[in-house]
Amino acid sequence: MARTDKSAAIAELKELFENSTAALFTEYRGLTVGEMKDLRRSFQGGAVYKVAKNTLLEIAAKQAGLELEEGTFVGPTAVAFVSGEAPDAAKAIKNFAKENDKLIIKGGIMDGVQMSSDDVKKLADLESREVLLAKSAGVLKALLYQTAYVLTAPAVKAVRTIDALRAKEEAAA
């Protein structure tokens, strides 16, 4: 690879690292071109899957201000640069890895924090953003109902007490 080509590749990778919400690292050794194409399709536009030389990835990550552990890029490495929701891309990789044991999840980086392969799998197990938002809204709604009940309880109790006293006076008279 010529020096200008390397510089262009590093600049592209650096831009991808900087503009991504997360980057998920995989080892693709043994996958066919068709299988790689299927994996790229599974991201549904939420991620860009790039195969690059490890030294170029390391240089681009350093230039992007990311601190990665030594040995992060060992063996044939492909990176999914996530532009959408990170759990969706992690799910796509995890599901593909279940079907194709040749794809190995190495780890990733999200919000400047390096993740292990187990962390990426946990990220994949998260529910979608919409489900989490719906659950949060349900919890808030329940809290509002509880608050309204607590605030109206003294008034209801007072009305019942007054009604009971009135009934008692009518019975005594």
CSV table of N, CA and C in Angstrom, one decimal:
chain,number,residue,atom,x,y,z
A,1,MET,N,0.9,-1.2,0.0
A,1,MET,CA,0.0,0.0,0.0
A,1,MET,C,0.9,1.2,0.0
A,2,ALA,N,0.6,2.2,-0.9
A,2,ALA,CA,1.5,3.4,-1.0
A,2,ALA,C,1.2,4.3,0.2
A,3,ARG,N,2.2,5.1,0.4
A,3,ARG,CA,2.1,6.0,1.6
A,3,ARG,C,0.8,6.9,1.5
A,4,THR,N,0.5,7.4,0.4
A,4,THR,CA,-0.7,8.3,0.2
A,4,THR,C,-1.9,7.5,0.5
A,5,ASP,N,-2.0,6.2,0.0
A,5,ASP,CA,-3.1,5.4,0.3
A,5,ASP,C,-3.3,5.1,1.8
A,6,LYS,N,-2.2,4.9,2.5
A,6,LYS,CA,-2.2,4.7,3.9
A,6,LYS,C,-2.7,5.9,4.6
A,7,SER,N,-2.2,7.1,4.2
A,7,SER,CA,-2.7,8.3,4.8
A,7,SER,C,-4.2,8.5,4.6
A,8,ALA,N,-4.7,8.2,3.4
A,8,ALA,CA,-6.1,8.4,3.2
A,8,ALA,C,-6.9,7.4,4.0
A,9,ALA,N,-6.4,6.2,4.1
A,9,ALA,CA,-7.1,5.1,4.9
A,9,ALA,C,-7.2,5.5,6.4
A,10,ILE,N,-6.1,6.0,6.9
A,10,ILE,CA,-6.0,6.5,8.3
A,10,ILE,C,-7.0,7.6,8.5
A,11,ALA,N,-7.0,8.6,7.6
A,11,ALA,CA,-7.9,9.7,7.7
A,11,ALA,C,-9.4,9.2,7.7
A,12,GLU,N,-9.7,8.3,6.9
A,12,GLU,CA,-11.1,7.8,6.8
A,12,GLU,C,-11.4,7.0,8.1
A,13,LEU,N,-10.5,6.2,8.6
A,13,LEU,CA,-10.8,5.5,9.8
A,13,LEU,C,-10.9,6.4,11.0
A,14,LYS,N,-10.0,7.4,11.0
A,14,LYS,CA,-10.1,8.4,12.1
A,14,LYS,C,-11.4,9.1,12.1
A,15,GLU,N,-11.9,9.5,11.0
A,15,GLU,CA,-13.2,10.1,10.9
A,15,GLU,C,-14.3,9.2,11.3
A,16,LEU,N,-14.2,7.9,10.9
A,16,LEU,CA,-15.3,7.0,11.4
A,16,LEU,C,-15.2,6.8,12.9
A,17,PHE,N,-14.0,6.7,13.5
A,17,PHE,CA,-14.0,6.6,14.9
A,17,PHE,C,-14.6,7.8,15.6
A,18,GLU,N,-14.3,9.0,15.1
A,18,GLU,CA,-14.8,10.3,15.7
A,18,GLU,C,-16.3,10.4,15.5
A,19,ASN,N,-16.9,10.0,14.4
A,19,ASN,CA,-18.3,10.2,14.1
A,19,ASN,C,-19.2,9.1,14.6
A,20,SER,N,-18.6,8.0,15.2
A,20,SER,CA,-19.4,6.9,15.6
A,20,SER,C,-19.8,7.0,17.0
A,21,THR,N,-21.0,6.4,17.3
A,21,THR,CA,-21.4,6.3,18.7
A,21,THR,C,-20.7,5.2,19.4
A,22,ALA,N,-20.3,4.2,18.6
A,22,ALA,CA,-19.6,3.0,19.1
A,22,ALA,C,-18.8,2.4,18.0
A,23,ALA,N,-17.8,1.6,18.4
A,23,ALA,CA,-17.1,0.8,17.4
A,23,ALA,C,-16.9,-0.6,18.0
A,24,LEU,N,-17.4,-1.6,17.2
A,24,LEU,CA,-17.4,-3.0,17.7
A,24,LEU,C,-16.4,-3.8,16.9
A,25,PHE,N,-15.4,-4.5,17.6
A,25,PHE,CA,-14.3,-5.2,16.9
A,25,PHE,C,-14.6,-6.6,16.8
A,26,THR,N,-14.4,-7.2,15.6
A,26,THR,CA,-14.6,-8.6,15.4
A,26,THR,C,-13.4,-9.2,14.6
A,27,GLU,N,-13.3,-10.5,14.7
A,27,GLU,CA,-12.4,-11.3,13.9
A,27,GLU,C,-13.2,-12.0,12.9
A,28,TYR,N,-12.8,-11.9,11.6
A,28,TYR,CA,-13.7,-12.4,10.6
A,28,TYR,C,-13.0,-13.6,9.9
A,29,ARG,N,-11.9,-14.1,10.4
A,29,ARG,CA,-11.1,-15.2,9.7
A,29,ARG,C,-12.0,-16.4,9.4
A,30,GLY,N,-12.0,-16.7,8.1
A,30,GLY,CA,-12.8,-17.9,7.6
A,30,GLY,C,-14.1,-17.5,7.0
A,31,LEU,N,-14.6,-16.3,7.1
A,31,LEU,CA,-15.9,-15.9,6.5
A,31,LEU,C,-15.7,-15.7,5.0
A,32,THR,N,-16.7,-16.2,4.3
A,32,THR,CA,-16.7,-16.0,2.9
A,32,THR,C,-17.2,-14.5,2.5
A,33,VAL,N,-17.0,-14.1,1.3
A,33,VAL,CA,-17.4,-12.8,0.9
A,33,VAL,C,-19.0,-12.7,1.0
A,34,GLY,N,-19.7,-13.8,0.7
A,34,GLY,CA,-21.1,-13.8,0.8
A,34,GLY,C,-21.6,-13.6,2.3
A,35,GLU,N,-20.9,-14.3,3.2
A,35,GLU,CA,-21.2,-14.2,4.6
A,35,GLU,C,-20.9,-12.7,5.1
A,36,MET,N,-19.8,-12.2,4.6
A,36,MET,CA,-19.5,-10.8,5.0
A,36,MET,C,-20.6,-9.8,4.5
A,37,LYS,N,-21.1,-10.1,3.3
A,37,LYS,CA,-22.1,-9.3,2.7
A,37,LYS,C,-23.4,-9.4,3.6
A,38,ASP,N,-23.7,-10.6,4.0
A,38,ASP,CA,-24.9,-10.8,4.8
A,38,ASP,C,-24.8,-10.1,6.2
A,39,LEU,N,-23.6,-10.1,6.7
A,39,LEU,CA,-23.3,-9.4,8.0
A,39,LEU,C,-23.5,-7.9,7.8
A,40,ARG,N,-23.0,-7.4,6.7
A,40,ARG,CA,-23.2,-5.9,6.4
A,40,ARG,C,-24.6,-5.6,6.3
A,41,ARG,N,-25.4,-6.4,5.6
A,41,ARG,CA,-26.8,-6.2,5.4
A,41,ARG,C,-27.6,-6.2,6.7
A,42,SER,N,-27.1,-7.0,7.7
A,42,SER,CA,-27.8,-7.2,8.9
A,42,SER,C,-27.8,-5.9,9.8
A,43,PHE,N,-26.9,-5.0,9.5
A,43,PHE,CA,-26.8,-3.7,10.2
A,43,PHE,C,-27.9,-2.7,9.8
A,44,GLN,N,-28.5,-2.9,8.6
A,44,GLN,CA,-29.6,-2.1,8.1
A,44,GLN,C,-29.3,-0.6,8.1
A,45,GLY,N,-28.1,-0.3,7.8
A,45,GLY,CA,-27.7,1.1,7.7
A,45,GLY,C,-27.3,1.8,9.0
A,46,GLY,N,-27.3,1.0,10.1
A,46,GLY,CA,-27.0,1.6,11.4
A,46,GLY,C,-25.5,1.5,11.7
A,47,ALA,N,-24.7,0.8,10.8
A,47,ALA,CA,-23.3,0.7,11.1
A,47,ALA,C,-22.6,0.5,9.7
A,48,VAL,N,-21.3,0.9,9.7
A,48,VAL,CA,-20.5,0.6,8.6
A,48,VAL,C,-19.4,-0.4,9.0
A,49,TYR,N,-19.3,-1.5,8.3
A,49,TYR,CA,-18.4,-2.6,8.7
A,49,TYR,C,-17.2,-2.5,7.8
A,50,LYS,N,-16.0,-2.2,8.4
A,50,LYS,CA,-14.8,-2.0,7.6
A,50,LYS,C,-13.7,-3.1,8.1
A,51,VAL,N,-13.0,-3.6,7.1
A,51,VAL,CA,-11.9,-4.4,7.3
A,51,VAL,C,-10.7,-3.6,7.0
A,52,ALA,N,-9.7,-3.5,7.9
A,52,ALA,CA,-8.5,-2.7,7.8
A,52,ALA,C,-7.4,-3.4,8.5
A,53,LYS,N,-6.2,-2.9,8.1
A,53,LYS,CA,-5.0,-3.4,8.7
A,53,LYS,C,-4.9,-2.9,10.1
A,54,ASN,N,-4.4,-3.8,11.0
A,54,ASN,CA,-4.4,-3.5,12.4
A,54,ASN,C,-3.5,-2.2,12.7
A,55,THR,N,-2.4,-2.0,12.1
A,55,THR,CA,-1.6,-0.8,12.4
A,55,THR,C,-2.3,0.4,12.0
A,56,LEU,N,-3.1,0.4,10.9
A,56,LEU,CA,-3.8,1.6,10.4
A,56,LEU,C,-5.0,1.8,11.4
A,57,LEU,N,-5.6,0.8,12.0
A,57,LEU,CA,-6.6,1.0,13.0
A,57,LEU,C,-6.1,1.6,14.2
A,58,GLU,N,-4.9,1.1,14.7
A,58,GLU,CA,-4.3,1.6,15.9
A,58,GLU,C,-3.9,3.1,15.7
A,59,ILE,N,-3.3,3.4,14.6
A,59,ILE,CA,-2.9,4.8,14.3
A,59,ILE,C,-4.2,5.7,14.3
A,60,ALA,N,-5.2,5.3,13.6
A,60,ALA,CA,-6.5,6.1,13.5
A,60,ALA,C,-7.1,6.3,14.8
A,61,ALA,N,-7.1,5.2,15.7
A,61,ALA,CA,-7.7,5.3,17.0
A,61,ALA,C,-7.0,6.3,17.9
A,62,LYS,N,-5.7,6.2,17.8
A,62,LYS,CA,-4.8,7.2,18.6
A,62,LYS,C,-5.1,8.6,18.1
A,63,GLN,N,-5.1,8.8,16.8
A,63,GLN,CA,-5.4,10.2,16.3
A,63,GLN,C,-6.8,10.7,16.6
A,64,ALA,N,-7.7,9.7,16.8
A,64,ALA,CA,-9.1,10.1,17.2
A,64,ALA,C,-9.2,10.4,18.7
A,65,GLY,N,-8.1,10.1,19.4
A,65,GLY,CA,-8.1,10.4,20.9
A,65,GLY,C,-8.6,9.2,21.7
A,66,LEU,N,-8.6,8.0,21.1
A,66,LEU,CA,-9.1,6.9,21.9
A,66,LEU,C,-7.9,6.1,22.4
A,67,GLU,N,-8.1,5.7,23.7
A,67,GLU,CA,-7.0,4.9,24.3
A,67,GLU,C,-7.4,3.5,24.4
A,68,LEU,N,-6.8,2.6,23.6
A,68,LEU,CA,-7.1,1.2,23.6
A,68,LEU,C,-6.0,0.4,24.2
A,69,GLU,N,-6.4,-0.7,24.8
A,69,GLU,CA,-5.4,-1.6,25.4
A,69,GLU,C,-4.5,-2.2,24.4
A,70,GLU,N,-3.3,-2.5,24.8
A,70,GLU,CA,-2.4,-3.2,23.8
A,70,GLU,C,-3.0,-4.5,23.5
A,71,GLY,N,-2.8,-4.9,22.2
A,71,GLY,CA,-3.3,-6.2,21.8
A,71,GLY,C,-4.8,-6.2,21.4
A,72,THR,N,-5.4,-5.0,21.3
A,72,THR,CA,-6.8,-4.9,20.9
A,72,THR,C,-6.9,-5.4,19.4
A,73,PHE,N,-6.0,-5.0,18.6
A,73,PHE,CA,-6.0,-5.3,17.2
A,73,PHE,C,-5.0,-6.4,16.9
A,74,VAL,N,-5.4,-7.6,17.2
A,74,VAL,CA,-4.5,-8.8,16.9
A,74,VAL,C,-5.3,-9.7,16.0
A,75,GLY,N,-4.7,-10.2,15.0
A,75,GLY,CA,-5.4,-11.1,14.0
A,75,GLY,C,-6.2,-10.3,13.1
A,76,PRO,N,-6.8,-10.9,12.1
A,76,PRO,CA,-7.6,-10.2,11.1
A,76,PRO,C,-8.8,-9.5,11.8
A,77,THR,N,-8.8,-8.1,11.7
A,77,THR,CA,-9.8,-7.4,12.5
A,77,THR,C,-10.7,-6.6,11.5
A,78,ALA,N,-12.0,-6.6,11.8
A,78,ALA,CA,-13.0,-5.8,11.1
A,78,ALA,C,-13.7,-5.0,12.2
A,79,VAL,N,-14.1,-3.8,11.9
A,79,VAL,CA,-14.7,-2.9,12.9
A,79,VAL,C,-16.1,-2.5,12.3
A,80,ALA,N,-17.1,-2.6,13.2
A,80,ALA,CA,-18.4,-2.1,12.9
A,80,ALA,C,-18.5,-0.7,13.5
A,81,PHE,N,-18.4,0.4,12.7
A,81,PHE,CA,-18.6,1.7,13.2
A,81,PHE,C,-20.0,2.1,13.2
A,82,VAL,N,-20.6,2.2,14.4
A,82,VAL,CA,-22.0,2.4,14.6
A,82,VAL,C,-22.4,3.8,14.6
A,83,SER,N,-23.3,4.1,13.7
A,83,SER,CA,-23.8,5.5,13.6
A,83,SER,C,-25.2,5.6,14.2
A,84,GLY,N,-25.9,4.5,14.4
A,84,GLY,CA,-27.2,4.5,15.0
A,84,GLY,C,-27.2,4.0,16.4
A,85,GLU,N,-28.0,3.2,16.8
A,85,GLU,CA,-28.1,2.7,18.2
A,85,GLU,C,-27.1,1.5,18.3
A,86,ALA,N,-26.2,1.6,19.3
A,86,ALA,CA,-25.2,0.6,19.5
A,86,ALA,C,-25.8,-0.8,19.9
A,87,PRO,N,-26.8,-0.9,20.7
A,87,PRO,CA,-27.4,-2.2,21.0
A,87,PRO,C,-27.9,-2.9,19.7
A,88,ASP,N,-28.4,-2.2,18.7
A,88,ASP,CA,-28.9,-2.8,17.5
A,88,ASP,C,-27.8,-3.4,16.7
A,89,ALA,N,-26.7,-2.7,16.6
A,89,ALA,CA,-25.5,-3.2,15.9
A,89,ALA,C,-24.9,-4.4,16.6
A,90,ALA,N,-24.9,-4.3,18.0
A,90,ALA,CA,-24.3,-5.4,18.8
A,90,ALA,C,-25.2,-6.7,18.6
A,91,LYS,N,-26.5,-6.5,18.6
A,91,LYS,CA,-27.5,-7.6,18.3
A,91,LYS,C,-27.2,-8.2,17.0
A,92,ALA,N,-27.0,-7.4,16.0
A,92,ALA,CA,-26.8,-8.0,14.6
A,92,ALA,C,-25.5,-8.8,14.6
A,93,ILE,N,-24.5,-8.3,15.3
A,93,ILE,CA,-23.2,-9.1,15.3
A,93,ILE,C,-23.4,-10.4,16.1
A,94,LYS,N,-24.0,-10.2,17.3
A,94,LYS,CA,-24.2,-11.4,18.2
A,94,LYS,C,-25.1,-12.5,17.4
A,95,ASN,N,-26.1,-12.1,16.8
A,95,ASN,CA,-27.0,-13.0,16.1
A,95,ASN,C,-26.2,-13.7,14.9
A,96,PHE,N,-25.4,-12.9,14.2
A,96,PHE,CA,-24.6,-13.5,13.1
A,96,PHE,C,-23.6,-14.4,13.7
A,97,ALA,N,-23.0,-14.1,14.8
A,97,ALA,CA,-22.0,-15.0,15.4
A,97,ALA,C,-22.6,-16.3,15.9
A,98,LYS,N,-23.9,-16.3,16.3
A,98,LYS,CA,-24.5,-17.5,16.6
A,98,LYS,C,-24.7,-18.5,15.4
A,99,GLU,N,-25.0,-17.9,14.3
A,99,GLU,CA,-25.1,-18.7,13.1
A,99,GLU,C,-23.8,-19.1,12.4
A,100,ASN,N,-22.8,-18.2,12.6
A,100,ASN,CA,-21.5,-18.4,12.0
A,100,ASN,C,-20.4,-18.4,13.1
A,101,ASP,N,-20.0,-19.6,13.5
A,101,ASP,CA,-19.0,-19.6,14.6
A,101,ASP,C,-17.6,-19.1,14.2
A,102,LYS,N,-17.4,-18.7,12.9
A,102,LYS,CA,-16.1,-18.2,12.5
A,102,LYS,C,-16.0,-16.7,12.9
A,103,LEU,N,-17.1,-16.0,13.1
A,103,LEU,CA,-17.1,-14.6,13.5
A,103,LEU,C,-16.9,-14.6,15.0
A,104,ILE,N,-15.8,-13.9,15.4
A,104,ILE,CA,-15.5,-13.8,16.8
A,104,ILE,C,-15.6,-12.4,17.3
A,105,ILE,N,-16.4,-12.1,18.3
A,105,ILE,CA,-16.5,-10.8,18.9
A,105,ILE,C,-15.3,-10.5,19.8
A,106,LYS,N,-14.5,-9.5,19.5
A,106,LYS,CA,-13.3,-9.2,20.2
A,106,LYS,C,-13.6,-8.2,21.3
A,107,GLY,N,-14.5,-7.3,21.1
A,107,GLY,CA,-14.8,-6.2,22.0
A,107,GLY,C,-15.3,-5.0,21.3
A,108,GLY,N,-15.0,-3.8,21.9
A,108,GLY,CA,-15.5,-2.6,21.3
A,108,GLY,C,-15.1,-1.4,22.1
A,109,ILE,N,-15.6,-0.2,21.7
A,109,ILE,CA,-15.4,1.0,22.4
A,109,ILE,C,-16.7,1.8,22.2
A,110,MET,N,-17.1,2.4,23.4
A,110,MET,CA,-18.3,3.2,23.3
A,110,MET,C,-18.2,4.3,24.4
A,111,ASP,N,-18.4,5.5,23.9
A,111,ASP,CA,-18.3,6.7,24.8
A,111,ASP,C,-16.9,6.8,25.4
A,112,GLY,N,-15.9,6.4,24.6
A,112,GLY,CA,-14.5,6.5,25.1
A,112,GLY,C,-14.1,5.4,26.0
A,113,VAL,N,-15.0,4.4,26.3
A,113,VAL,CA,-14.7,3.3,27.3
A,113,VAL,C,-14.6,2.0,26.5
A,114,GLN,N,-13.5,1.3,26.7
A,114,GLN,CA,-13.3,0.1,26.0
A,114,GLN,C,-14.1,-1.0,26.6
A,115,MET,N,-14.7,-1.9,25.8
A,115,MET,CA,-15.6,-2.9,26.2
A,115,MET,C,-15.0,-4.3,25.8
A,116,SER,N,-15.2,-5.3,26.7
A,116,SER,CA,-14.7,-6.6,26.4
A,116,SER,C,-15.8,-7.3,25.5
A,117,SER,N,-15.5,-8.5,25.1
A,117,SER,CA,-16.5,-9.2,24.2
A,117,SER,C,-17.8,-9.5,25.0
A,118,ASP,N,-17.6,-9.8,26.3
A,118,ASP,CA,-18.8,-10.0,27.2
A,118,ASP,C,-19.6,-8.7,27.3
A,119,ASP,N,-19.0,-7.6,27.4
A,119,ASP,CA,-19.7,-6.3,27.5
A,119,ASP,C,-20.5,-6.1,26.2
A,120,VAL,N,-19.9,-6.4,25.0
A,120,VAL,CA,-20.6,-6.3,23.8
A,120,VAL,C,-21.9,-7.2,23.7
A,121,LYS,N,-21.7,-8.4,24.3
A,121,LYS,CA,-22.8,-9.4,24.3
A,121,LYS,C,-23.9,-8.9,25.3
A,122,LYS,N,-23.5,-8.2,26.4
A,122,LYS,CA,-24.5,-7.7,27.3
A,122,LYS,C,-25.2,-6.5,26.6
A,123,LEU,N,-24.5,-5.7,25.9
A,123,LEU,CA,-25.1,-4.6,25.1
A,123,LEU,C,-26.1,-5.1,24.1
A,124,ALA,N,-25.8,-6.2,23.5
A,124,ALA,CA,-26.7,-6.8,22.5
A,124,ALA,C,-28.0,-7.3,23.2
A,125,ASP,N,-27.9,-7.7,24.5
A,125,ASP,CA,-29.1,-8.2,25.2
A,125,ASP,C,-30.0,-7.1,25.7
A,126,LEU,N,-29.6,-5.8,25.6
A,126,LEU,CA,-30.4,-4.7,26.0
A,126,LEU,C,-31.7,-4.7,25.1
A,127,GLU,N,-32.8,-4.2,25.7
A,127,GLU,CA,-34.0,-4.1,24.9
A,127,GLU,C,-33.8,-2.8,24.0
A,128,SER,N,-34.7,-2.7,23.0
A,128,SER,CA,-34.6,-1.6,22.1
A,128,SER,C,-34.9,-0.3,22.8
A,129,ARG,N,-34.5,0.8,22.3
A,129,ARG,CA,-34.7,2.2,22.9
A,129,ARG,C,-36.2,2.4,23.1
A,130,GLU,N,-37.0,2.0,22.1
A,130,GLU,CA,-38.5,2.3,22.2
A,130,GLU,C,-39.1,1.5,23.4
A,131,VAL,N,-38.6,0.3,23.6
A,131,VAL,CA,-39.1,-0.5,24.7
A,131,VAL,C,-38.7,0.1,26.1
A,132,LEU,N,-37.4,0.5,26.1
A,132,LEU,CA,-37.0,1.1,27.4
A,132,LEU,C,-37.7,2.4,27.7
A,133,LEU,N,-37.9,3.2,26.6
A,133,LEU,CA,-38.7,4.5,26.8
A,133,LEU,C,-40.1,4.2,27.3
A,134,ALA,N,-40.7,3.2,26.7
A,134,ALA,CA,-42.1,2.8,27.1
A,134,ALA,C,-42.2,2.4,28.5
A,135,LYS,N,-41.2,1.6,29.0
A,135,LYS,CA,-41.1,1.1,30.4
A,135,LYS,C,-40.9,2.3,31.3
A,136,SER,N,-40.1,3.2,30.9
A,136,SER,CA,-39.9,4.4,31.7
A,136,SER,C,-41.1,5.3,31.9
A,137,ALA,N,-41.8,5.4,30.8
A,137,ALA,CA,-43.1,6.2,30.8
A,137,ALA,C,-44.1,5.5,31.7
A,138,GLY,N,-44.2,4.1,31.6
A,138,GLY,CA,-45.1,3.4,32.5
A,138,GLY,C,-44.8,3.6,34.0
A,139,VAL,N,-43.5,3.6,34.3
A,139,VAL,CA,-43.1,3.8,35.7
A,139,VAL,C,-43.5,5.2,36.1
A,140,LEU,N,-43.3,6.2,35.3
A,140,LEU,CA,-43.6,7.6,35.6
A,140,LEU,C,-45.1,7.7,35.8
A,141,LYS,N,-45.9,7.1,34.9
A,141,LYS,CA,-47.4,7.1,35.0
A,141,LYS,C,-47.8,6.5,36.3
A,142,ALA,N,-47.3,5.4,36.7
A,142,ALA,CA,-47.6,4.7,37.9
A,142,ALA,C,-47.3,5.6,39.1
A,143,LEU,N,-46.2,6.3,39.1
A,143,LEU,CA,-45.8,7.2,40.2
A,143,LEU,C,-46.8,8.3,40.3
A,144,LEU,N,-47.3,8.9,39.2
A,144,LEU,CA,-48.2,9.9,39.2
A,144,LEU,C,-49.6,9.5,39.8
A,145,TYR,N,-50.0,8.3,39.4
A,145,TYR,CA,-51.2,7.8,40.0
A,145,TYR,C,-51.1,7.6,41.5
A,146,GLN,N,-50.0,7.0,42.0
A,146,GLN,CA,-49.7,6.9,43.4
A,146,GLN,C,-49.8,8.2,44.1
A,147,THR,N,-49.1,9.2,43.5
A,147,THR,CA,-49.1,10.5,44.1
A,147,THR,C,-50.5,11.1,44.2
A,148,ALA,N,-51.3,11.0,43.2
A,148,ALA,CA,-52.6,11.5,43.2
A,148,ALA,C,-53.5,10.8,44.2
A,149,TYR,N,-53.3,9.5,44.4
A,149,TYR,CA,-54.0,8.7,45.4
A,149,TYR,C,-53.7,9.2,46.8
A,150,VAL,N,-52.4,9.4,47.1
A,150,VAL,CA,-52.0,9.8,48.4
A,150,VAL,C,-52.5,11.2,48.7
A,151,LEU,N,-52.5,12.1,47.7
A,151,LEU,CA,-53.0,13.5,47.9
A,151,LEU,C,-54.5,13.6,48.1
A,152,THR,N,-55.2,12.7,47.5
A,152,THR,CA,-56.7,12.7,47.6
A,152,THR,C,-57.2,11.9,48.8
A,153,ALA,N,-56.4,11.0,49.4
A,153,ALA,CA,-56.8,10.2,50.5
A,153,ALA,C,-57.3,10.9,51.7
A,154,PRO,N,-56.6,12.0,52.1
A,154,PRO,CA,-57.1,12.7,53.3
A,154,PRO,C,-58.5,13.3,53.1
A,155,ALA,N,-58.7,13.9,51.9
A,155,ALA,CA,-60.0,14.5,51.6
A,155,ALA,C,-61.1,13.5,51.6
A,156,VAL,N,-60.8,12.3,51.0
A,156,VAL,CA,-61.8,11.2,51.0
A,156,VAL,C,-62.1,10.7,52.4
A,157,LYS,N,-61.1,10.6,53.2
A,157,LYS,CA,-61.3,10.2,54.6
A,157,LYS,C,-62.1,11.2,55.4
A,158,ALA,N,-61.8,12.5,55.1
A,158,ALA,CA,-62.6,13.5,55.8
A,158,ALA,C,-64.1,13.5,55.4
A,159,VAL,N,-64.3,13.3,54.1
A,159,VAL,CA,-65.7,13.2,53.7
A,159,VAL,C,-66.4,12.0,54.3
A,160,ARG,N,-65.8,10.9,54.3
A,160,ARG,CA,-66.4,9.7,54.9
A,160,ARG,C,-66.6,9.9,56.4
A,161,THR,N,-65.7,10.5,57.1
A,161,THR,CA,-65.9,10.8,58.6
A,161,THR,C,-67.0,11.7,58.8
A,162,ILE,N,-67.1,12.8,58.0
A,162,ILE,CA,-68.3,13.7,58.2
A,162,ILE,C,-69.6,13.0,57.8
A,163,ASP,N,-69.6,12.2,56.8
A,163,ASP,CA,-70.8,11.5,56.4
A,163,ASP,C,-71.2,10.5,57.5
A,164,ALA,N,-70.2,9.8,58.2
A,164,ALA,CA,-70.5,8.9,59.3
A,164,ALA,C,-71.1,9.7,60.5
A,165,LEU,N,-70.5,10.8,60.8
A,165,LEU,CA,-71.0,11.6,61.9
A,165,LEU,C,-72.4,12.1,61.6
A,166,ARG,N,-72.7,12.5,60.4
A,166,ARG,CA,-74.1,13.0,60.1
A,166,ARG,C,-75.1,11.9,60.2
A,167,ALA,N,-74.7,10.7,59.7
A,167,ALA,CA,-75.6,9.5,59.8
A,167,ALA,C,-75.8,9.1,61.3
A,168,LYS,N,-74.8,9.3,62.1
A,168,LYS,CA,-74.9,9.0,63.5
A,168,LYS,C,-75.9,10.0,64.2
A,169,GLU,N,-75.8,11.2,63.9
A,169,GLU,CA,-76.6,12.2,64.5
A,169,GLU,C,-78.1,12.0,64.0
A,170,GLU,N,-78.3,11.7,62.8
A,170,GLU,CA,-79.6,11.4,62.3
A,170,GLU,C,-80.2,10.2,63.0
A,171,ALA,N,-79.4,9.2,63.3
A,171,ALA,CA,-79.9,8.0,64.0
A,171,ALA,C,-80.2,8.3,65.4
A,172,ALA,N,-79.5,9.2,66.0
A,172,ALA,CA,-79.7,9.6,67.4
A,172,ALA,C,-80.9,10.5,67.6
A,173,ALA,N,-81.3,11.2,66.6
A,173,ALA,CA,-82.4,12.2,66.7
A,173,ALA,C,-83.7,11.5,66.4
